[in-house]
Amino acid sequence: GAGVSQSPRYKVAKRGQDVALRCDPISGHVSLFWYQQALGQGPEFLTYFQNEAQLDKSGLPSDRFFAERPEGSVSTLKIQRTQQEDSAVYLCASSRSRGARGYGYTFGSGTRLTVV
Amino acid sequence: KNQVEQSPQSLIILEGKNCTLQCNYTVSPFSNLRWYKQDTGRGPVSLTIMTFSENTKSNGRYTATLDADTKQSSLHITASQLSDSASYICVVSASGGYNKLIFGAGTRLAVHP
């Protein structure tokens, strides 16, 4: 596609519910990143994929957070047993080069998760 | 610890006026510095990207400067428009590995008519 597509745009979850957020990167992009952005703050790194390999998951805040990219294209961020502090915008970004150095680094519009 | 600090936190200016946003960083080793514009409800969009050897770069009415010695950058917006109302985020890429990005908290700019 022309850009990075994320779905759903908005998600309201009851506390304790599991959610799955989807990211469709730009076709052919090797690298894919997930970020968490709290209100009024900059994005915070969650995890990085190079093709299907998850090379860094050091930013995942707890073992309730899980990300996958099984075929090296679409990625899913799953949050189990959601809690109120999980409320944030979840951004996905992709790049045609390995890592984040490339000029083609593009963000999606994000999924706004609200846990009630 | 790698950090990016931005100031001011928020800014209100009148349409047509100029403004300058500041960014200080402590990221090392340094790869590049980027300024992004983030409209409400949208993902960040790149405005400029500068490497160590570049000290100024323009993109239309946006001009970014970089002083790698003092580890400071600024984003100057000329003849502001209502559509410039957004958050402006300074991002520094650390070299090595996969060039992890370190984000500032952003400056929220409001342009009023």
Tab-separated table of N, CA and C in Angstrom, chain A:
chain	number	residue	atom	x	y	z
A	1	GLY	N	0.813	-1.196	0.000
A	1	GLY	CA	0.000	0.000	0.000
A	1	GLY	C	0.852	1.254	0.000
A	2	ALA	N	0.181	2.389	-0.125
A	2	ALA	CA	0.892	3.646	-0.217
A	2	ALA	C	1.483	4.069	1.110
A	3	GLY	N	0.868	3.659	2.209
A	3	GLY	CA	1.344	4.063	3.510
A	3	GLY	C	1.240	2.914	4.489
A	4	VAL	N	1.607	3.206	5.748
A	4	VAL	CA	1.461	2.227	6.810
A	4	VAL	C	0.027	2.300	7.331
A	5	SER	N	-0.646	1.186	7.327
A	5	SER	CA	-2.044	1.145	7.722
A	5	SER	C	-2.205	0.416	9.051
A	6	GLN	N	-2.928	1.043	9.967
A	6	GLN	CA	-3.155	0.421	11.268
A	6	GLN	C	-4.655	0.282	11.512
A	7	SER	N	-5.023	-0.824	12.149
A	7	SER	CA	-6.434	-1.042	12.471
A	7	SER	C	-6.564	-1.796	13.787
A	8	PRO	N	-7.632	-1.523	14.541
A	8	PRO	CA	-8.601	-0.470	14.276
A	8	PRO	C	-8.017	0.900	14.599
A	9	ARG	N	-8.668	1.979	14.203
A	9	ARG	CA	-8.198	3.322	14.563
A	9	ARG	C	-8.461	3.603	16.040
A	10	TYR	N	-9.583	3.093	16.541
A	10	TYR	CA	-9.959	3.279	17.938
A	10	TYR	C	-10.411	1.941	18.508
A	11	LYS	N	-10.043	1.714	19.762
A	11	LYS	CA	-10.469	0.492	20.428
A	11	LYS	C	-10.753	0.817	21.885
A	12	VAL	N	-11.948	0.475	22.323
A	12	VAL	CA	-12.290	0.592	23.734
A	12	VAL	C	-12.395	-0.816	24.296
A	13	ALA	N	-11.637	-1.083	25.341
A	13	ALA	CA	-11.621	-2.418	25.939
A	13	ALA	C	-11.957	-2.316	27.419
A	14	LYS	N	-12.682	-3.301	27.894
A	14	LYS	CA	-12.931	-3.373	29.326
A	14	LYS	C	-11.691	-3.952	29.999
A	15	ARG	N	-11.411	-3.485	31.195
A	15	ARG	CA	-10.244	-3.963	31.926
A	15	ARG	C	-10.293	-5.489	32.030
A	16	GLY	N	-9.186	-6.112	31.688
A	16	GLY	CA	-9.111	-7.569	31.731
A	16	GLY	C	-9.320	-8.228	30.372
A	17	GLN	N	-9.802	-7.449	29.410
A	17	GLN	CA	-10.050	-7.977	28.060
A	17	GLN	C	-8.737	-8.054	27.293
A	18	ASP	N	-8.647	-9.008	26.353
A	18	ASP	CA	-7.500	-9.101	25.457
A	18	ASP	C	-7.785	-8.288	24.194
A	19	VAL	N	-6.743	-7.637	23.650
A	19	VAL	CA	-6.916	-6.888	22.408
A	19	VAL	C	-5.801	-7.246	21.423
A	20	ALA	N	-6.093	-7.058	20.155
A	20	ALA	CA	-5.106	-7.295	19.099
A	20	ALA	C	-5.111	-6.105	18.155
A	21	LEU	N	-3.954	-5.513	17.944
A	21	LEU	CA	-3.806	-4.350	17.087
A	21	LEU	C	-2.993	-4.756	15.863
A	22	ARG	N	-3.450	-4.294	14.703
A	22	ARG	CA	-2.841	-4.747	13.457
A	22	ARG	C	-2.073	-3.632	12.763
A	23	CYS	N	-0.967	-3.998	12.155
A	23	CYS	CA	-0.178	-3.052	11.374
A	23	CYS	C	0.149	-3.662	10.016
A	24	ASP	N	-0.229	-2.939	8.953
A	24	ASP	CA	0.141	-3.324	7.585
A	24	ASP	C	1.231	-2.360	7.123
A	25	PRO	N	2.480	-2.788	7.059
A	25	PRO	CA	3.544	-1.864	6.661
A	25	PRO	C	3.501	-1.608	5.160
A	26	ILE	N	4.314	-0.680	4.717
A	26	ILE	CA	4.465	-0.437	3.289
A	26	ILE	C	5.056	-1.695	2.657
A	27	SER	N	4.515	-2.080	1.519
A	27	SER	CA	4.926	-3.315	0.866
A	27	SER	C	6.435	-3.343	0.617
A	28	GLY	N	7.060	-4.433	1.034
A	28	GLY	CA	8.499	-4.585	0.815
A	28	GLY	C	9.379	-4.014	1.910
A	29	HIS	N	8.773	-3.321	2.870
A	29	HIS	CA	9.586	-2.751	3.948
A	29	HIS	C	10.084	-3.860	4.864
A	30	VAL	N	11.373	-3.819	5.116
A	30	VAL	CA	12.045	-4.859	5.879
A	30	VAL	C	11.816	-4.684	7.375
A	31	SER	N	11.906	-3.446	7.823
A	31	SER	CA	11.875	-3.176	9.262
A	31	SER	C	10.503	-2.707	9.708
A	32	LEU	N	10.122	-3.131	10.898
A	32	LEU	CA	8.827	-2.726	11.473
A	32	LEU	C	9.012	-2.489	12.963
A	33	PHE	N	8.486	-1.359	13.424
A	33	PHE	CA	8.618	-0.953	14.823
A	33	PHE	C	7.238	-0.705	15.415
A	34	TRP	N	7.091	-1.009	16.688
A	34	TRP	CA	5.899	-0.638	17.462
A	34	TRP	C	6.313	0.347	18.560
A	35	TYR	N	5.454	1.370	18.747
A	35	TYR	CA	5.668	2.368	19.787
A	35	TYR	C	4.380	2.556	20.580
A	36	GLN	N	4.554	2.997	21.817
A	36	GLN	CA	3.422	3.371	22.669
A	36	GLN	C	3.540	4.857	22.968
A	37	GLN	N	2.467	5.612	22.726
A	37	GLN	CA	2.504	7.058	22.951
A	37	GLN	C	1.409	7.459	23.927
A	38	ALA	N	1.836	7.850	25.120
A	38	ALA	CA	0.890	8.343	26.111
A	38	ALA	C	0.499	9.777	25.750
A	39	LEU	N	-0.620	10.215	26.270
A	39	LEU	CA	-1.139	11.549	25.969
A	39	LEU	C	-0.114	12.622	26.325
A	40	GLY	N	0.207	13.482	25.361
A	40	GLY	CA	1.127	14.580	25.614
A	40	GLY	C	2.590	14.195	25.672
A	41	GLN	N	2.902	12.965	25.310
A	41	GLN	CA	4.283	12.488	25.346
A	41	GLN	C	4.747	12.044	23.964
A	42	GLY	N	6.051	11.874	23.818
A	42	GLY	CA	6.581	11.313	22.584
A	42	GLY	C	6.426	9.803	22.586
A	43	PRO	N	6.528	9.183	21.428
A	43	PRO	CA	6.434	7.717	21.355
A	43	PRO	C	7.552	7.038	22.139
A	44	GLU	N	7.212	5.928	22.766
A	44	GLU	CA	8.184	5.096	23.484
A	44	GLU	C	8.304	3.761	22.747
A	45	PHE	N	9.538	3.352	22.500
A	45	PHE	CA	9.810	2.118	21.758
A	45	PHE	C	9.259	0.898	22.492
A	46	LEU	N	8.625	0.000	21.724
A	46	LEU	CA	8.167	-1.273	22.272
A	46	LEU	C	8.983	-2.436	21.724
A	47	THR	N	9.003	-2.571	20.378
A	47	THR	CA	9.654	-3.735	19.795
A	47	THR	C	10.014	-3.470	18.342
A	48	TYR	N	10.984	-4.259	17.828
A	48	TYR	CA	11.489	-4.096	16.466
A	48	TYR	C	11.571	-5.455	15.775
A	49	PHE	N	11.077	-5.481	14.521
A	49	PHE	CA	11.180	-6.665	13.675
A	49	PHE	C	12.019	-6.343	12.444
A	50	GLN	N	12.863	-7.268	12.082
A	50	GLN	CA	13.524	-7.238	10.780
A	50	GLN	C	13.008	-8.464	10.029
A	51	ASN	N	12.204	-8.203	9.009
A	51	ASN	CA	11.430	-9.281	8.369
A	51	ASN	C	10.596	-9.986	9.457
A	52	GLU	N	10.700	-11.298	9.572
A	52	GLU	CA	9.862	-11.987	10.560
A	52	GLU	C	10.555	-12.125	11.918
A	53	ALA	N	11.800	-11.728	11.983
A	53	ALA	CA	12.568	-11.896	13.219
A	53	ALA	C	12.362	-10.713	14.162
A	54	GLN	N	12.004	-11.006	15.387
A	54	GLN	CA	11.858	-9.969	16.411
A	54	GLN	C	13.222	-9.775	17.068
A	55	LEU	N	13.914	-8.721	16.668
A	55	LEU	CA	15.290	-8.524	17.106
A	55	LEU	C	15.415	-7.778	18.425
A	56	ASP	N	14.378	-7.059	18.799
A	56	ASP	CA	14.449	-6.318	20.064
A	56	ASP	C	13.038	-6.205	20.617
A	57	LYS	N	12.821	-6.723	21.788
A	57	LYS	CA	11.522	-6.578	22.453
A	57	LYS	C	11.709	-5.985	23.843
A	58	SER	N	12.797	-5.277	24.007
A	58	SER	CA	13.144	-4.750	25.323
A	58	SER	C	12.188	-3.676	25.826
A	59	GLY	N	11.421	-3.068	24.917
A	59	GLY	CA	10.513	-2.013	25.340
A	59	GLY	C	9.135	-2.497	25.765
A	60	LEU	N	8.841	-3.758	25.568
A	60	LEU	CA	7.534	-4.284	25.975
A	60	LEU	C	7.420	-4.180	27.492
A	61	PRO	N	6.388	-3.499	28.008
A	61	PRO	CA	6.331	-3.189	29.436
A	61	PRO	C	6.084	-4.372	30.343
A	62	SER	N	5.483	-5.421	29.838
A	62	SER	CA	5.245	-6.602	30.684
A	62	SER	C	5.006	-7.805	29.791
A	63	ASP	N	4.902	-8.969	30.423
A	63	ASP	CA	4.657	-10.180	29.631
A	63	ASP	C	3.212	-10.260	29.147
A	64	ARG	N	2.416	-9.246	29.442
A	64	ARG	CA	1.072	-9.203	28.866
A	64	ARG	C	1.109	-8.712	27.416
A	65	PHE	N	2.235	-8.134	27.030
A	65	PHE	CA	2.390	-7.596	25.682
A	65	PHE	C	3.145	-8.605	24.821
A	66	PHE	N	2.601	-8.851	23.642
A	66	PHE	CA	3.213	-9.822	22.734
A	66	PHE	C	3.055	-9.313	21.303
A	67	ALA	N	4.108	-9.395	20.497
A	67	ALA	CA	4.030	-8.957	19.108
A	67	ALA	C	4.555	-10.060	18.202
A	68	GLU	N	3.993	-10.114	17.010
A	68	GLU	CA	4.441	-11.102	16.036
A	68	GLU	C	4.357	-10.539	14.630
A	69	ARG	N	5.147	-11.140	13.756
A	69	ARG	CA	5.172	-10.754	12.333
A	69	ARG	C	5.549	-12.025	11.567
A	70	PRO	N	4.673	-12.995	11.557
A	70	PRO	CA	5.027	-14.356	11.127
A	70	PRO	C	5.523	-14.496	9.695
A	71	GLU	N	5.056	-13.667	8.783
A	71	GLU	CA	5.459	-13.797	7.386
A	71	GLU	C	6.282	-12.611	6.926
A	72	GLY	N	6.707	-11.797	7.860
A	72	GLY	CA	7.571	-10.676	7.512
A	72	GLY	C	6.860	-9.504	6.889
A	73	SER	N	5.526	-9.476	6.973
A	73	SER	CA	4.800	-8.322	6.436
A	73	SER	C	3.896	-7.769	7.538
A	74	VAL	N	2.639	-8.217	7.604
A	74	VAL	CA	1.695	-7.733	8.616
A	74	VAL	C	2.186	-8.113	10.014
A	75	SER	N	1.961	-7.187	10.943
A	75	SER	CA	2.334	-7.452	12.334
A	75	SER	C	1.131	-7.235	13.242
A	76	THR	N	1.086	-7.988	14.321
A	76	THR	CA	0.028	-7.847	15.313
A	76	THR	C	0.643	-7.634	16.686
A	77	LEU	N	0.143	-6.644	17.387
A	77	LEU	CA	0.522	-6.400	18.780
A	77	LEU	C	-0.655	-6.843	19.641
A	78	LYS	N	-0.405	-7.783	20.513
A	78	LYS	CA	-1.463	-8.308	21.370
A	78	LYS	C	-1.211	-7.894	22.814
A	79	ILE	N	-2.256	-7.456	23.460
A	79	ILE	CA	-2.177	-7.108	24.874
A	79	ILE	C	-3.192	-7.962	25.614
A	80	GLN	N	-2.706	-8.735	26.553
A	80	GLN	CA	-3.594	-9.610	27.315
A	80	GLN	C	-3.987	-8.938	28.641
A	81	ARG	N	-5.188	-9.232	29.074
A	81	ARG	CA	-5.669	-8.757	30.389
A	81	ARG	C	-5.384	-7.265	30.533
A	82	THR	N	-5.938	-6.479	29.627
A	82	THR	CA	-5.644	-5.044	29.583
A	82	THR	C	-5.924	-4.370	30.930
A	83	GLN	N	-5.101	-3.365	31.209
A	83	GLN	CA	-5.231	-2.554	32.414
A	83	GLN	C	-5.327	-1.093	31.999
A	84	GLN	N	-5.792	-0.253	32.899
A	84	GLN	CA	-6.019	1.151	32.560
A	84	GLN	C	-4.734	1.834	32.105
A	85	GLU	N	-3.609	1.456	32.664
A	85	GLU	CA	-2.351	2.112	32.276
A	85	GLU	C	-1.921	1.742	30.860
A	86	ASP	N	-2.617	0.787	30.227
A	86	ASP	CA	-2.321	0.441	28.839
A	86	ASP	C	-2.964	1.434	27.869
A	87	SER	N	-3.831	2.303	28.369
A	87	SER	CA	-4.492	3.280	27.511
A	87	SER	C	-3.445	4.212	26.899
A	88	ALA	N	-3.407	4.258	25.579
A	88	ALA	CA	-2.402	5.037	24.859
A	88	ALA	C	-2.688	4.903	23.366
A	89	VAL	N	-1.916	5.633	22.581
A	89	VAL	CA	-1.919	5.429	21.131
A	89	VAL	C	-0.763	4.489	20.809
A	90	TYR	N	-1.046	3.464	20.031
A	90	TYR	CA	-0.015	2.507	19.627
A	90	TYR	C	0.319	2.777	18.162
A	91	LEU	N	1.563	3.176	17.926
A	91	LEU	CA	2.023	3.536	16.594
A	91	LEU	C	2.882	2.432	16.011
A	92	CYS	N	2.741	2.237	14.722
A	92	CYS	CA	3.575	1.309	13.982
A	92	CYS	C	4.359	2.121	12.955
A	93	ALA	N	5.598	1.750	12.710
A	93	ALA	CA	6.412	2.405	11.688
A	93	ALA	C	7.157	1.342	10.909
A	94	SER	N	7.400	1.613	9.625
A	94	SER	CA	8.168	0.667	8.832
A	94	SER	C	9.218	1.403	8.016
A	95	SER	N	10.236	0.658	7.607
A	95	SER	CA	11.336	1.238	6.855
A	95	SER	C	11.831	0.228	5.836
A	96	ARG	N	12.239	0.723	4.663
A	96	ARG	CA	12.718	-0.193	3.629
A	96	ARG	C	14.105	-0.722	3.934
A	97	SER	N	14.824	-0.033	4.821
A	97	SER	CA	16.173	-0.491	5.150
A	97	SER	C	16.156	-1.245	6.465
A	98	ARG	N	17.266	-1.890	6.760
A	98	ARG	CA	17.388	-2.530	8.066
A	98	ARG	C	17.543	-1.448	9.119
A	99	GLY	N	16.754	-1.550	10.162
A	99	GLY	CA	16.868	-0.585	11.240
A	99	GLY	C	16.149	0.718	10.953
A	100	ALA	N	16.448	1.722	11.765
A	100	ALA	CA	15.723	2.991	11.715
A	100	ALA	C	16.511	4.094	11.043
A	101	ARG	N	17.637	3.761	10.390
A	101	ARG	CA	18.469	4.840	9.863
A	101	ARG	C	17.916	5.425	8.579
A	102	GLY	N	17.041	4.686	7.909
A	102	GLY	CA	16.643	5.041	6.560
A	102	GLY	C	15.764	6.269	6.465
A	103	TYR	N	15.833	6.933	5.345
A	103	TYR	CA	15.031	8.103	5.098
A	103	TYR	C	13.590	7.713	4.784
A	104	GLY	N	13.341	6.430	4.501
A	104	GLY	CA	11.979	6.010	4.180
A	104	GLY	C	11.183	5.567	5.385
A	105	TYR	N	11.577	6.000	6.557
A	105	TYR	CA	10.928	5.602	7.803
A	105	TYR	C	9.563	6.277	7.878
A	106	THR	N	8.486	5.475	7.934
A	106	THR	CA	7.127	6.000	7.835
A	106	THR	C	6.258	5.466	8.958
A	107	PHE	N	5.509	6.362	9.590
A	107	PHE	CA	4.594	5.971	10.660
A	107	PHE	C	3.177	5.763	10.122
A	108	GLY	N	2.444	4.883	10.792
A	108	GLY	CA	1.014	4.793	10.594
A	108	GLY	C	0.309	5.831	11.452
A	109	SER	N	-1.014	5.894	11.330
A	109	SER	CA	-1.798	6.880	12.091
A	109	SER	C	-2.091	6.431	13.509
A	110	GLY	N	-1.810	5.173	13.803
A	110	GLY	CA	-1.938	4.701	15.175
A	110	GLY	C	-3.298	4.117	15.506
A	111	THR	N	-3.330	3.366	16.584
A	111	THR	CA	-4.566	2.868	17.186
A	111	THR	C	-4.662	3.464	18.576
A	112	ARG	N	-5.768	4.163	18.826
A	112	ARG	CA	-5.979	4.725	20.164
A	112	ARG	C	-6.731	3.701	21.002
A	113	LEU	N	-6.065	3.184	22.022
A	113	LEU	CA	-6.658	2.194	22.918
A	113	LEU	C	-7.075	2.880	24.208
A	114	THR	N	-8.331	2.679	24.575
A	114	THR	CA	-8.841	3.183	25.850
A	114	THR	C	-9.345	1.996	26.655
A	115	VAL	N	-8.802	1.823	27.836
A	115	VAL	CA	-9.214	0.728	28.708
A	115	VAL	C	-10.083	1.304	29.828
A	116	VAL	N	-11.316	0.799	29.912
A	116	VAL	CA	-12.271	1.345	30.892
A	116	VAL	C	-12.590	0.323	31.976
